[in-house]
CSV table of C-alpha atoms and ligand atoms in Angstrom, one decimal:
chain,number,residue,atom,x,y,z
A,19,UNK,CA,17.7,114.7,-52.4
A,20,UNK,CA,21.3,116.4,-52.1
A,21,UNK,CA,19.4,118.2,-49.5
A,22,UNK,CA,19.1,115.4,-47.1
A,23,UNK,CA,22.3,114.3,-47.5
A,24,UNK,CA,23.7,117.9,-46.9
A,25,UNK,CA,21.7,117.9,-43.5
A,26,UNK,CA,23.3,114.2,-42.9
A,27,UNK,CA,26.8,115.6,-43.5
A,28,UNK,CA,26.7,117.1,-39.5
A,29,UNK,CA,26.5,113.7,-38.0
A,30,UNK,CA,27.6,111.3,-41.1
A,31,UNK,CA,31.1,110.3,-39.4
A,32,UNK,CA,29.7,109.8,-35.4
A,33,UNK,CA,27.0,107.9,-36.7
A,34,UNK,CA,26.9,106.3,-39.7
A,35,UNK,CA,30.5,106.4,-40.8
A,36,UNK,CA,31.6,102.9,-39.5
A,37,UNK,CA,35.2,103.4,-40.5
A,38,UNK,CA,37.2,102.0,-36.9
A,39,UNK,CA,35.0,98.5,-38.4
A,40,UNK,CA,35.2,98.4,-41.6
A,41,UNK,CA,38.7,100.3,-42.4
A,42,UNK,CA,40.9,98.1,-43.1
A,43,UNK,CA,38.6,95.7,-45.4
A,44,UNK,CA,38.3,99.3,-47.1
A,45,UNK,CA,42.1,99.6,-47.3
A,46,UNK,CA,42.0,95.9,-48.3
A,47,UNK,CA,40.1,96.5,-51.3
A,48,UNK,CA,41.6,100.1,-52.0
A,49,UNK,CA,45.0,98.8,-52.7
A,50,UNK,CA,43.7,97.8,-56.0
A,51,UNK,CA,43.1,101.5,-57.0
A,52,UNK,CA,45.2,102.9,-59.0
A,53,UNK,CA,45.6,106.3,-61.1
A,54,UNK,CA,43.7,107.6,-62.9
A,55,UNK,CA,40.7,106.7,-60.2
A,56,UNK,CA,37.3,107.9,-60.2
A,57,UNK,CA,35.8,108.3,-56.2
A,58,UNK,CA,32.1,108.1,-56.4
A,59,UNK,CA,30.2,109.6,-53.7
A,60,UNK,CA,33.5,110.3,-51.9
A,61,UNK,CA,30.8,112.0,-49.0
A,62,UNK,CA,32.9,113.5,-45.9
A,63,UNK,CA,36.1,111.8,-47.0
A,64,UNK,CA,36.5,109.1,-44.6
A,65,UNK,CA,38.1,107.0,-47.1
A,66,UNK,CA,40.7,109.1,-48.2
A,67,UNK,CA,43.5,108.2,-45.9
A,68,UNK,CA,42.8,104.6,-47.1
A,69,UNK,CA,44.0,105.2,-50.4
A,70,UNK,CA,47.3,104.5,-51.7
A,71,UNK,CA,49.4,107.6,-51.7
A,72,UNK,CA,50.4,109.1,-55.3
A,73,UNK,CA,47.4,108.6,-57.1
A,74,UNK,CA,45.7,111.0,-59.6
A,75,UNK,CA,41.9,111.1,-57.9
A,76,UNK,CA,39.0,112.7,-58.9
A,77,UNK,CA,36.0,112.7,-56.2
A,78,UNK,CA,32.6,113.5,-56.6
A,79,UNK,CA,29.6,113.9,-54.8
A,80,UNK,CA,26.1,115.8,-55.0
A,81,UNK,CA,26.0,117.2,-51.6
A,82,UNK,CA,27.7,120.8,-51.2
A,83,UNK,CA,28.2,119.9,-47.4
A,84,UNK,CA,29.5,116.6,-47.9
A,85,UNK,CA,32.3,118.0,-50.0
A,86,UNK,CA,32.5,120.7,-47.9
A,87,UNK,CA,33.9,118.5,-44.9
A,88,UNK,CA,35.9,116.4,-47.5
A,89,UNK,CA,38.1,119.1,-48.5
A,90,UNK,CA,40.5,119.6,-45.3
A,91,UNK,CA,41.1,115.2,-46.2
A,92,UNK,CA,41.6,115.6,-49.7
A,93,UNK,CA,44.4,118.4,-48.7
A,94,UNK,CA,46.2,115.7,-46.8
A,95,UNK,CA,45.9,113.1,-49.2
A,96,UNK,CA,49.3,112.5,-50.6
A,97,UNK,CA,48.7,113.2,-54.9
A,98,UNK,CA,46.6,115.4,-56.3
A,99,UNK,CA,43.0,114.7,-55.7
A,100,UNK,CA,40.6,117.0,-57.0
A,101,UNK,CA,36.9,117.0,-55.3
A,102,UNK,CA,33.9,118.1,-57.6
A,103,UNK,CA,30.2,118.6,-57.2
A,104,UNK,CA,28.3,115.6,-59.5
A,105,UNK,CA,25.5,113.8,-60.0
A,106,UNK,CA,26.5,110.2,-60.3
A,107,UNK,CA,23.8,109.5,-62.7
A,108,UNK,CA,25.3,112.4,-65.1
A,109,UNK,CA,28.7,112.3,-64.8
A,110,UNK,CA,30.7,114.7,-66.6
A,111,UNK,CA,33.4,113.1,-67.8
A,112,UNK,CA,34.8,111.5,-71.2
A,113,UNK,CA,34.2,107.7,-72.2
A,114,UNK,CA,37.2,105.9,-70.7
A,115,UNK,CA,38.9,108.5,-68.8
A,116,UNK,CA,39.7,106.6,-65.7
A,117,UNK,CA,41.8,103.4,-64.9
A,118,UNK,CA,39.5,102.7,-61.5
A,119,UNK,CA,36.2,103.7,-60.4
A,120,UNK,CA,35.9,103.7,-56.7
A,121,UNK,CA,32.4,103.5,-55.3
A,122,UNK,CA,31.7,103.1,-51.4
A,123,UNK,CA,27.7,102.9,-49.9
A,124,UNK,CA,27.1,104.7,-52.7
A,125,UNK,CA,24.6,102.4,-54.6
A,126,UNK,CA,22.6,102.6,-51.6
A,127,UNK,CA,22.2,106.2,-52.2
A,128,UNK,CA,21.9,107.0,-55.5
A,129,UNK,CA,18.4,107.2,-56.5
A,130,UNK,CA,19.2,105.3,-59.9
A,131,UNK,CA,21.7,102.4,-59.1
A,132,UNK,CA,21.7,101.1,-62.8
A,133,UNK,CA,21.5,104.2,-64.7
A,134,UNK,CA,25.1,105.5,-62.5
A,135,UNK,CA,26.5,102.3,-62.9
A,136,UNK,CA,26.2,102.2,-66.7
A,137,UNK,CA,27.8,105.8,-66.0
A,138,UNK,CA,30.7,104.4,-64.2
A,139,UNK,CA,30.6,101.6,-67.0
A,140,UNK,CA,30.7,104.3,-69.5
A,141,UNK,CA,33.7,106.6,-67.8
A,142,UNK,CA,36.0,103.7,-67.0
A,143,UNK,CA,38.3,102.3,-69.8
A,144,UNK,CA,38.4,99.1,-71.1
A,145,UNK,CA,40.2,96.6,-68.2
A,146,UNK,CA,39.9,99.2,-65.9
A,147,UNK,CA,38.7,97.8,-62.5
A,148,UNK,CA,35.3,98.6,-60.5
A,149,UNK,CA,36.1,98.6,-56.7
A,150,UNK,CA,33.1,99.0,-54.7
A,151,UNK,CA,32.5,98.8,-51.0
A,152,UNK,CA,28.9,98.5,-50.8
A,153,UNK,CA,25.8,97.0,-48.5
A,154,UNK,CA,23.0,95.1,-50.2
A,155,UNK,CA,20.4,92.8,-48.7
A,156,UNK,CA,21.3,89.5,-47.5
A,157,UNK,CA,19.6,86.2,-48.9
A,158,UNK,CA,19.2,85.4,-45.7
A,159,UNK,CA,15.2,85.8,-45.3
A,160,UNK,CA,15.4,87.0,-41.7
A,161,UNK,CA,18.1,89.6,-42.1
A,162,UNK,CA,16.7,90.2,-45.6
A,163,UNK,CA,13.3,91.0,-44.3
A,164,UNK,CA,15.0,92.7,-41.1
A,165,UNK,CA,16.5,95.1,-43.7
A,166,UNK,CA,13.4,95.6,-46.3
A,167,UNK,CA,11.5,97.0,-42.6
A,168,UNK,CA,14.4,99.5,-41.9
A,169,UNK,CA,14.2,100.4,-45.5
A,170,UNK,CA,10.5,101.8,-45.2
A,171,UNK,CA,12.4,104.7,-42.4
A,172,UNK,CA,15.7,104.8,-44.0
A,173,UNK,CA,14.2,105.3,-47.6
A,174,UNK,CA,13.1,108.8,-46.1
A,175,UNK,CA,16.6,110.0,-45.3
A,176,UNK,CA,18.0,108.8,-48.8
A,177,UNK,CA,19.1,105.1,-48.3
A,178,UNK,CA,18.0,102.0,-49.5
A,179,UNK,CA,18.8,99.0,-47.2
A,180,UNK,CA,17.6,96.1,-49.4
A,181,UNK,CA,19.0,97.3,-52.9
A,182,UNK,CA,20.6,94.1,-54.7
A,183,UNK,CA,23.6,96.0,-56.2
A,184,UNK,CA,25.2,92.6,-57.4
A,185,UNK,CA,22.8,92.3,-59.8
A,186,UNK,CA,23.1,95.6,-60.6
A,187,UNK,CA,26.8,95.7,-61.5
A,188,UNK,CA,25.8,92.8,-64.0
A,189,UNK,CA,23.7,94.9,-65.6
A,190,UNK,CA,25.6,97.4,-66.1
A,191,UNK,CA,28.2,95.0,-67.7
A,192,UNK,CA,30.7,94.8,-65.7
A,193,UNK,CA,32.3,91.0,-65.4
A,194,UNK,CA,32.7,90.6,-61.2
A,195,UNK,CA,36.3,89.3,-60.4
A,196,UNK,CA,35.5,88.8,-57.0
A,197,UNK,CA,33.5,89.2,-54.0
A,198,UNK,CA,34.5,89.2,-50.3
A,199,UNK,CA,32.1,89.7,-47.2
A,200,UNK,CA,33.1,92.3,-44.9
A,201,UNK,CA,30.1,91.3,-42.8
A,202,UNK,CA,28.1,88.6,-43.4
A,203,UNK,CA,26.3,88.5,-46.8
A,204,UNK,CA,25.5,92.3,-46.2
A,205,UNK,CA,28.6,94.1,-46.2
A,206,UNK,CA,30.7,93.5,-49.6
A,207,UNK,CA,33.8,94.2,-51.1
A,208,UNK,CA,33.5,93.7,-55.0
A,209,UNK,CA,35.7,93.9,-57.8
A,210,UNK,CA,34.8,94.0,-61.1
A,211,UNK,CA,36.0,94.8,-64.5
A,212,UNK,CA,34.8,96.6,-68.1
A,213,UNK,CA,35.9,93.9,-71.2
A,214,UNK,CA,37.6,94.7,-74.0
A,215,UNK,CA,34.6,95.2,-76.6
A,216,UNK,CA,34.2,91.6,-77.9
A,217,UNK,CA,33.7,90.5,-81.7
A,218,UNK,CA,32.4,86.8,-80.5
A,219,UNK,CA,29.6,86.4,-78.4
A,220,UNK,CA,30.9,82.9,-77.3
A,221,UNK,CA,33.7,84.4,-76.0
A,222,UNK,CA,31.8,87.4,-74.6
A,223,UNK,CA,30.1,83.8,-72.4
A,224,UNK,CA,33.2,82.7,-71.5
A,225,UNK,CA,34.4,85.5,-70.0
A,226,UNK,CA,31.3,85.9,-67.9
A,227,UNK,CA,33.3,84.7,-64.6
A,228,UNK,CA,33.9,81.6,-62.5
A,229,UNK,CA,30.9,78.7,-62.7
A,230,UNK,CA,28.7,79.4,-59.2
A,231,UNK,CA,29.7,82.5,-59.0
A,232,UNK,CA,26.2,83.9,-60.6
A,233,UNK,CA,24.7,81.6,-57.9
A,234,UNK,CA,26.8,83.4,-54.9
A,235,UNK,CA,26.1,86.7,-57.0
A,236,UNK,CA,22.0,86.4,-56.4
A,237,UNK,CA,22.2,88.5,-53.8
A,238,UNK,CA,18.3,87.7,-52.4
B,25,UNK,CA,39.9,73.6,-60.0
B,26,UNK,CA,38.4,76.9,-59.2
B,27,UNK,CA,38.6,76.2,-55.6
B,28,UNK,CA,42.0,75.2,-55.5
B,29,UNK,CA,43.1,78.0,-57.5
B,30,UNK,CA,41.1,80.1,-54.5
B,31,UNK,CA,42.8,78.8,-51.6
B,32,UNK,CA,46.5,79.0,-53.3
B,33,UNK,CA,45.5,82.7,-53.8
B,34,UNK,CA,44.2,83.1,-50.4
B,35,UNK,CA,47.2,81.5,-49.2
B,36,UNK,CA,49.5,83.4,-50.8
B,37,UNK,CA,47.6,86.6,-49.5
B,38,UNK,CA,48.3,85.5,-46.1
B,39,UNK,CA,52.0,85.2,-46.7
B,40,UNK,CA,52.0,88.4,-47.8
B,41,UNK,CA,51.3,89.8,-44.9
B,42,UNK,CA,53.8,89.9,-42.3
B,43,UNK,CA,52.6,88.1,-39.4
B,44,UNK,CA,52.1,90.9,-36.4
B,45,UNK,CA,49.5,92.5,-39.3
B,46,UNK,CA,47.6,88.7,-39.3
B,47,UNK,CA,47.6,89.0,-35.3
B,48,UNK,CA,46.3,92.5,-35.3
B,49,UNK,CA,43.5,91.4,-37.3
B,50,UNK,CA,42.5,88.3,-35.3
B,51,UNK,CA,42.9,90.2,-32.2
B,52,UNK,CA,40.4,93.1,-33.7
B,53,UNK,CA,38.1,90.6,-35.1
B,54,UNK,CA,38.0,89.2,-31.3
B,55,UNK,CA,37.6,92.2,-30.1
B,56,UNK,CA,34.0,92.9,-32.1
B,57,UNK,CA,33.3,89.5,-31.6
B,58,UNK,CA,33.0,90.3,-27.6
B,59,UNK,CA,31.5,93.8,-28.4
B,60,UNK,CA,28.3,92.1,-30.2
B,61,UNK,CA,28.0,89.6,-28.2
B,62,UNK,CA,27.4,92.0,-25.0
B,63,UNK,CA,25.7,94.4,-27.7
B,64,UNK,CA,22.9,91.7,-28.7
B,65,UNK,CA,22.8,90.7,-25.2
B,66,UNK,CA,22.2,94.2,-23.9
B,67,UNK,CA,19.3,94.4,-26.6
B,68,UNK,CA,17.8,90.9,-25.3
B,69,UNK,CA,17.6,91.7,-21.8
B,70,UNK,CA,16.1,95.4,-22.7
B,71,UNK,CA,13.6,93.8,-25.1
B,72,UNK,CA,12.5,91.5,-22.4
B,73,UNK,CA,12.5,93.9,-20.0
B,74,UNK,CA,10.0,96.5,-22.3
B,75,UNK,CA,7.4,93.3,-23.1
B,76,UNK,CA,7.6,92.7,-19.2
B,77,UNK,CA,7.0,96.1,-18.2
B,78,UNK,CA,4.2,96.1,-20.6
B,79,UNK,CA,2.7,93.0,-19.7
B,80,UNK,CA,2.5,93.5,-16.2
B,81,UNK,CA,-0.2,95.9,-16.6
B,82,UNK,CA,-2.4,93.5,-17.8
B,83,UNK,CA,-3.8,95.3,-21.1
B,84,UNK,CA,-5.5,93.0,-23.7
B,85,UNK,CA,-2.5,90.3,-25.5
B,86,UNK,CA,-2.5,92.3,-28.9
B,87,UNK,CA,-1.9,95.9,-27.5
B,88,UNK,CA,0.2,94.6,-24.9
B,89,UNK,CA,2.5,93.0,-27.8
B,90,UNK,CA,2.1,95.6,-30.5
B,91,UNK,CA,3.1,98.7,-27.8
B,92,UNK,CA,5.6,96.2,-26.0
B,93,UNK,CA,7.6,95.2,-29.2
B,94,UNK,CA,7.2,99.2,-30.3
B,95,UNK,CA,8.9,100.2,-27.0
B,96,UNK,CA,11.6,97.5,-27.7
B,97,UNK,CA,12.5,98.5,-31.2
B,98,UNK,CA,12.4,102.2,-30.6
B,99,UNK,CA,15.0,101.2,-27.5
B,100,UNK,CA,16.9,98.4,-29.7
B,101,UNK,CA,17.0,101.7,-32.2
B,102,UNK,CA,18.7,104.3,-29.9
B,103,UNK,CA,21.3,101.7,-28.6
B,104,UNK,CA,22.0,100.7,-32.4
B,105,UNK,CA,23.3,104.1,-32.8
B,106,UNK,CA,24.7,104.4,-29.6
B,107,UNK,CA,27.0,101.8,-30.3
B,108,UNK,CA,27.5,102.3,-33.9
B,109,UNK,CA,30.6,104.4,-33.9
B,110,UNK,CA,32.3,101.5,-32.3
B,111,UNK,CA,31.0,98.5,-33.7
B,112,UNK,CA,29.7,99.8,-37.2
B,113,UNK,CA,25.9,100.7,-37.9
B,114,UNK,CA,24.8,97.5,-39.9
B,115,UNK,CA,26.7,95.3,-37.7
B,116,UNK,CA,24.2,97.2,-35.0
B,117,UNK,CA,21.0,97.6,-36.5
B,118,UNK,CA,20.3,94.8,-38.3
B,119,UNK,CA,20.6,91.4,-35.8
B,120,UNK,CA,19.6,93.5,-33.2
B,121,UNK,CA,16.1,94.4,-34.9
B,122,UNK,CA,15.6,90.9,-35.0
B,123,UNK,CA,15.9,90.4,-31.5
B,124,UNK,CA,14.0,93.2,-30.6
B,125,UNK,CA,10.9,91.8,-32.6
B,126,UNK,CA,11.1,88.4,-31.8
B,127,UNK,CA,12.0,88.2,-28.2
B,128,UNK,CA,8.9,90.4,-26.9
B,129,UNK,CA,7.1,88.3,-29.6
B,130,UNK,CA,7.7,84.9,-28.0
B,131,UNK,CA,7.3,86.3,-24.4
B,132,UNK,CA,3.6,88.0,-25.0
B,133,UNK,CA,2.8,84.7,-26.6
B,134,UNK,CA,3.8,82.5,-23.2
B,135,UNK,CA,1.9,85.1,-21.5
B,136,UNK,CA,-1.1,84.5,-23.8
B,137,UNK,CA,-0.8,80.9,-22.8
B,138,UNK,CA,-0.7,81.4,-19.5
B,139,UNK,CA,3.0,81.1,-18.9
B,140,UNK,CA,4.1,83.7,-16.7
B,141,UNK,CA,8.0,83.8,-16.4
B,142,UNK,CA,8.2,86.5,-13.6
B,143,UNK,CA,10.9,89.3,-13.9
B,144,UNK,CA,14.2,87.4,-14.0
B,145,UNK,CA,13.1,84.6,-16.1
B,146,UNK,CA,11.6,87.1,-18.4
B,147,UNK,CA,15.0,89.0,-18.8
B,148,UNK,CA,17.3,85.6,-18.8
B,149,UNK,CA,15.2,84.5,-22.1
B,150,UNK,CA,16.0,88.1,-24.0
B,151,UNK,CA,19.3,87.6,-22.8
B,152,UNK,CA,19.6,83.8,-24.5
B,153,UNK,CA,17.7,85.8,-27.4
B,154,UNK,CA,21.2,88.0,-27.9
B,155,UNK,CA,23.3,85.3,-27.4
B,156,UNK,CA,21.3,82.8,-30.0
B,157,UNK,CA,21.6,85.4,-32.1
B,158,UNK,CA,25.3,86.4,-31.7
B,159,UNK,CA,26.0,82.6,-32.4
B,160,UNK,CA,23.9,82.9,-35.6
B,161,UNK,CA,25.9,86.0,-36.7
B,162,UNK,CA,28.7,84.2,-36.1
B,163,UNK,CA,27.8,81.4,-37.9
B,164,UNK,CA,26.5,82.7,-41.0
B,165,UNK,CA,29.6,84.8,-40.8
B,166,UNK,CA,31.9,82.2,-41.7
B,167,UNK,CA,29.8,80.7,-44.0
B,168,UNK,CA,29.1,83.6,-45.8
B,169,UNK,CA,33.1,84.7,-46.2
B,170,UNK,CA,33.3,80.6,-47.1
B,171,UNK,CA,30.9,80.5,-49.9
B,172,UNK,CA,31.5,84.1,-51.6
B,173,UNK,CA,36.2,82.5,-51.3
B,174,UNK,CA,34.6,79.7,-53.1
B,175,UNK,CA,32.2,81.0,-55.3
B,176,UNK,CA,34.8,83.9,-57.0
B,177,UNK,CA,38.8,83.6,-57.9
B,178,UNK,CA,40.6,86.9,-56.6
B,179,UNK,CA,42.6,87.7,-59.3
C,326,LIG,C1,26.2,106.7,-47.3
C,326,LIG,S1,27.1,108.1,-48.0
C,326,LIG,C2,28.7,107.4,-48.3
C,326,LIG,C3,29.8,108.4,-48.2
C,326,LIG,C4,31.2,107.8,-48.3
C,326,LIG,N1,31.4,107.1,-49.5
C,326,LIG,C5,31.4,106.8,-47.1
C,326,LIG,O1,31.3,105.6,-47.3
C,326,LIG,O2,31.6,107.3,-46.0
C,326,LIG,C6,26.3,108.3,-49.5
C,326,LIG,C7,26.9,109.5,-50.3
C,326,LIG,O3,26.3,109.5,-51.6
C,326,LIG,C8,26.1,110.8,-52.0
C,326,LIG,N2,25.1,110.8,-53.1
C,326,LIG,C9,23.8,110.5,-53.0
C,326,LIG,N3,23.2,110.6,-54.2
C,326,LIG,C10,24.2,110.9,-55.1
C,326,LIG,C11,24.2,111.1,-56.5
C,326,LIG,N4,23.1,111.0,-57.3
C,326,LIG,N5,25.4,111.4,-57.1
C,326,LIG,C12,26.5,111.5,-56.3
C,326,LIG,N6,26.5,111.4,-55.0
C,326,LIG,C13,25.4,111.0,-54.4
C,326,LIG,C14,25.6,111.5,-50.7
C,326,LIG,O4,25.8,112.9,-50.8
C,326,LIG,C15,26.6,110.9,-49.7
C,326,LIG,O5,27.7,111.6,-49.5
C-alpha cells in the first residue's frame, strides 16, 4: 500500500491537498496542539505551517516519498520536529508518550482505522487530547451513497470515502469533546480525549460526553 | 443547558477574534460560495449537454442513458479535479456526482416520454440541476454546522 501512496506523493498537493479551503479550519483545530504532539500521517507536510510554533513534534508516515517531500517543511517549522517512517497501525512508541495526537485524512487511509486508533489511544497519555481533521460519510443518503460509488474507484488508490471514523474514535475509547463541520457532515474537525483510568463504571457513563451528542456522532 | 453553555462558548470564540480576522472569513466563505455555485452550474449544463448529444442520435433509451450519464460523470470527474486546487476536492467531487447522475437521468427519462426539450432547454434544466443543488449544499451546510454546535460543548 505505501506504494500507492508513494506514486500519489507527485501530485498529492495540486490535487488532492485542499489546503487554500480547508486551512484555516485546520489551523482552527491545530491551535489546540500542544507539545509533546504525535502527527499521524503527516504525508507531504501541508499542515506543518499550521501548527503553532515551539512545539516538540514527531511526524510519521509509511510512504518514503511522502516524507521525502515533507522534509524541506518540517525544516521550516519553528521547534524541533522530527519526521519518521511508521506504520500507524504499529507505532513504535512508549504508552503515553505524547500530550496530542494529531491525525489529518488519515483514517481514510489507513487500512485498519480501529486497530491505529487504539494505537494512538495507546501512545497518548491520559487527558491528552485527540485532534483529527478527517472526512467520513455523511448521513445524508444521497451524498452518502454519492460517496460509497466513489469509494468502489478511490478504494484502488488507497482511500476510503465512506469510512464512519466517528464511531471509530468511540471504539477506540476515546470521549469526543467536540465536533465541528468544515464542510457539511463530510468534512470534520474532532476533538477528543483519553480518561484518566476509571475505578467506577458509573462514572466511566457519566463522563461519556454531552446527551445527543452519540446521536450527532452516528455518522450514517 | 448544554446549548446555552454552546452558544456562550461560541460567543466568546468570536470575541476572541479581532474583527478584520471575522471579515476575512465571511469574505472567503463568500468567495467559495460563488465558486460552487458556478462550479455545479458548469457541471449541470455539461451533464445536460453529454445526455443531449447522446440522445440526439436516437439509440435505444437504456444505452442512450447508460453511455449519456457515463460521458457526464467521466466529464463531471475531470472538472472535479480541475477545480479542486481552488475549491477543495470533496467540496468538488461529491455534489457534483450527484448532478452528473441525476440530471442526464431525468432528461433521458422526458425523452422516453416523449418530451423533447431541444438544445437550450435541455442545457437550462442541467443548469437549474447545479443551482438546486448549490442551494442544497448550502442548506445542509448550515444545518449541519447547527446540529454538530448543538449536539457537542467545545471545551
Ligand atoms: C490523504 S493523505 C493525508 C496526508 C496529510 N495528512 C494531508 O492531509 O495532507 C494520507 C496519508 O496517509 C499515509 N498512510 C497511509 N497508510 C498509512 C499507515 N498505515 N501508516 C501511516 N501512514 C499511512 C499516506 O502515506 C498518506 O501520506
Amino acid at each position: 500500500m505505501s506504494k500507492i501512496w508513494d506514486l500519489r506523493a507527485r501530485l498529492y498537493d495540486v490535487c488532492e491537498g485542499s489546503d487554500l479551503r480547508r486551512g484555516p479550519a485546520k489551523a482552527d483545530l491545530f491551535r489546540h496542539m500542544r507539545s509533546r504532539a504525535l502527527f499521524v500521517a503527516v504525508g507531504t507536510g501541508l499542515e506543518i505551517k499550521r501548527f503553532p510554533p515551539g512545539l516538540e513534534i514527531v511526524g510519521i508516515d509509511i510512504s518514503e516519498a511522502m516524507l521525502r517531500r515533507a522534509e524541506p517543511r518540517a525544516r521550516r517549522y519553528p521547534g524541533p520536529l522530527r519526521l519518521l517512517q511508521m506504520d500507524a497501525a504499529h507505532l513504535g512508541f512508549a504508552d503515553a508518550s505524547f500530550d496530542t495526537v494529531v491525525t489529518s485524512c488519515t483514517m481514510c487511509s489507513v487500512p485498519y482505522p480501529v486497530r491505529a486508533l487504539q494505537e494512538l489511544y495507546r501512545v497518548l497519555r491520559p487527558g491528552g487530547s485527540l485532534l483529527m481533521f478527517e472526512h467520513v460519510r455523511s448521513r445524508n443518503p444521497v451524498f452518502g451513497l454519492a460517496l460509497d460509488l466513489m469509494t468502489l474507484w478511490t478504494r484502488l488508490s488507497g482511500t476510503e470515502m465512506n469510512r464512519n471514523t466517528v464511531q471509530n474514535v468511540v471504539a477506540a475509547d476515546f470521549r469526543i469533546m467536540s465536533i465541528e463541520s468544515a464542510y457539511l457532515d463530510i468534512v470534520l474537525a474532532i476533538r477528543g480525549t483519553k480518561d484518566a483510568p476509571q475505578k467506577n463504571h458509573t462514572q466511566c457513563e457519566a463522563q461519556r460526553g454531552p446527551r445527543g451528542l452519540t446521536h450527532a456522532l452516528t455518522v450514517r | 443547558m448544554a446549548q446555552g453553555t454552546a452558544t456562550r462558548v461560541s460567543a466568546a470564540i468570536r470575541e476572541a477574534q479581532p474583527a478584520s480576522a471575522r471579515a476575512g472569513r465571511g469574505l472567503r466563505s463568500v468567495l467559495f460560495s460563488v465558486g460552487d455555485g458556478m462550479f455545479l452550474l458548469t457541471v449541470g449544463v455539461v451533464a445536460a449537454a453529454c445526455m443531449r448529444l447522446v440522445d440526439s442520435l436516437g439509440w435505444n433509451s437504456v444505452l442512450a442513458w447508460i453511455i449519456g450519464m457515463g460521458l457526464a460523470m467521466l466529464l463531471q470527474t475531470i472538472l472535479a479535479f480541475a477545480a479542486a486546487p481552488l475549491l477543495g476536492s470533496i467540496e468538488t467531487m461529491v455534489p457534483s456526482m450527484v448532478v452528473a447522475m441525476t440530471c442526464p437521468m431525468v432528461l433521458d427519462f422526458l425523452e422516453m416520454i416523449g418530451v423533447n426539450l431541444g438544445w437550450s432547454w435541455s442545457v437550462a434544466l442541467g443548469a437549474g440541476f447545479g443551482f438546486a443543488m448549490f442551494m442544497f449544499v448550502e442548506g445542509y451546510g448550515v444545518l449541519c454546522r447547527k446540529s454538530f454546535r448543538r449536539a457537542g460543548v467545545p471545551r
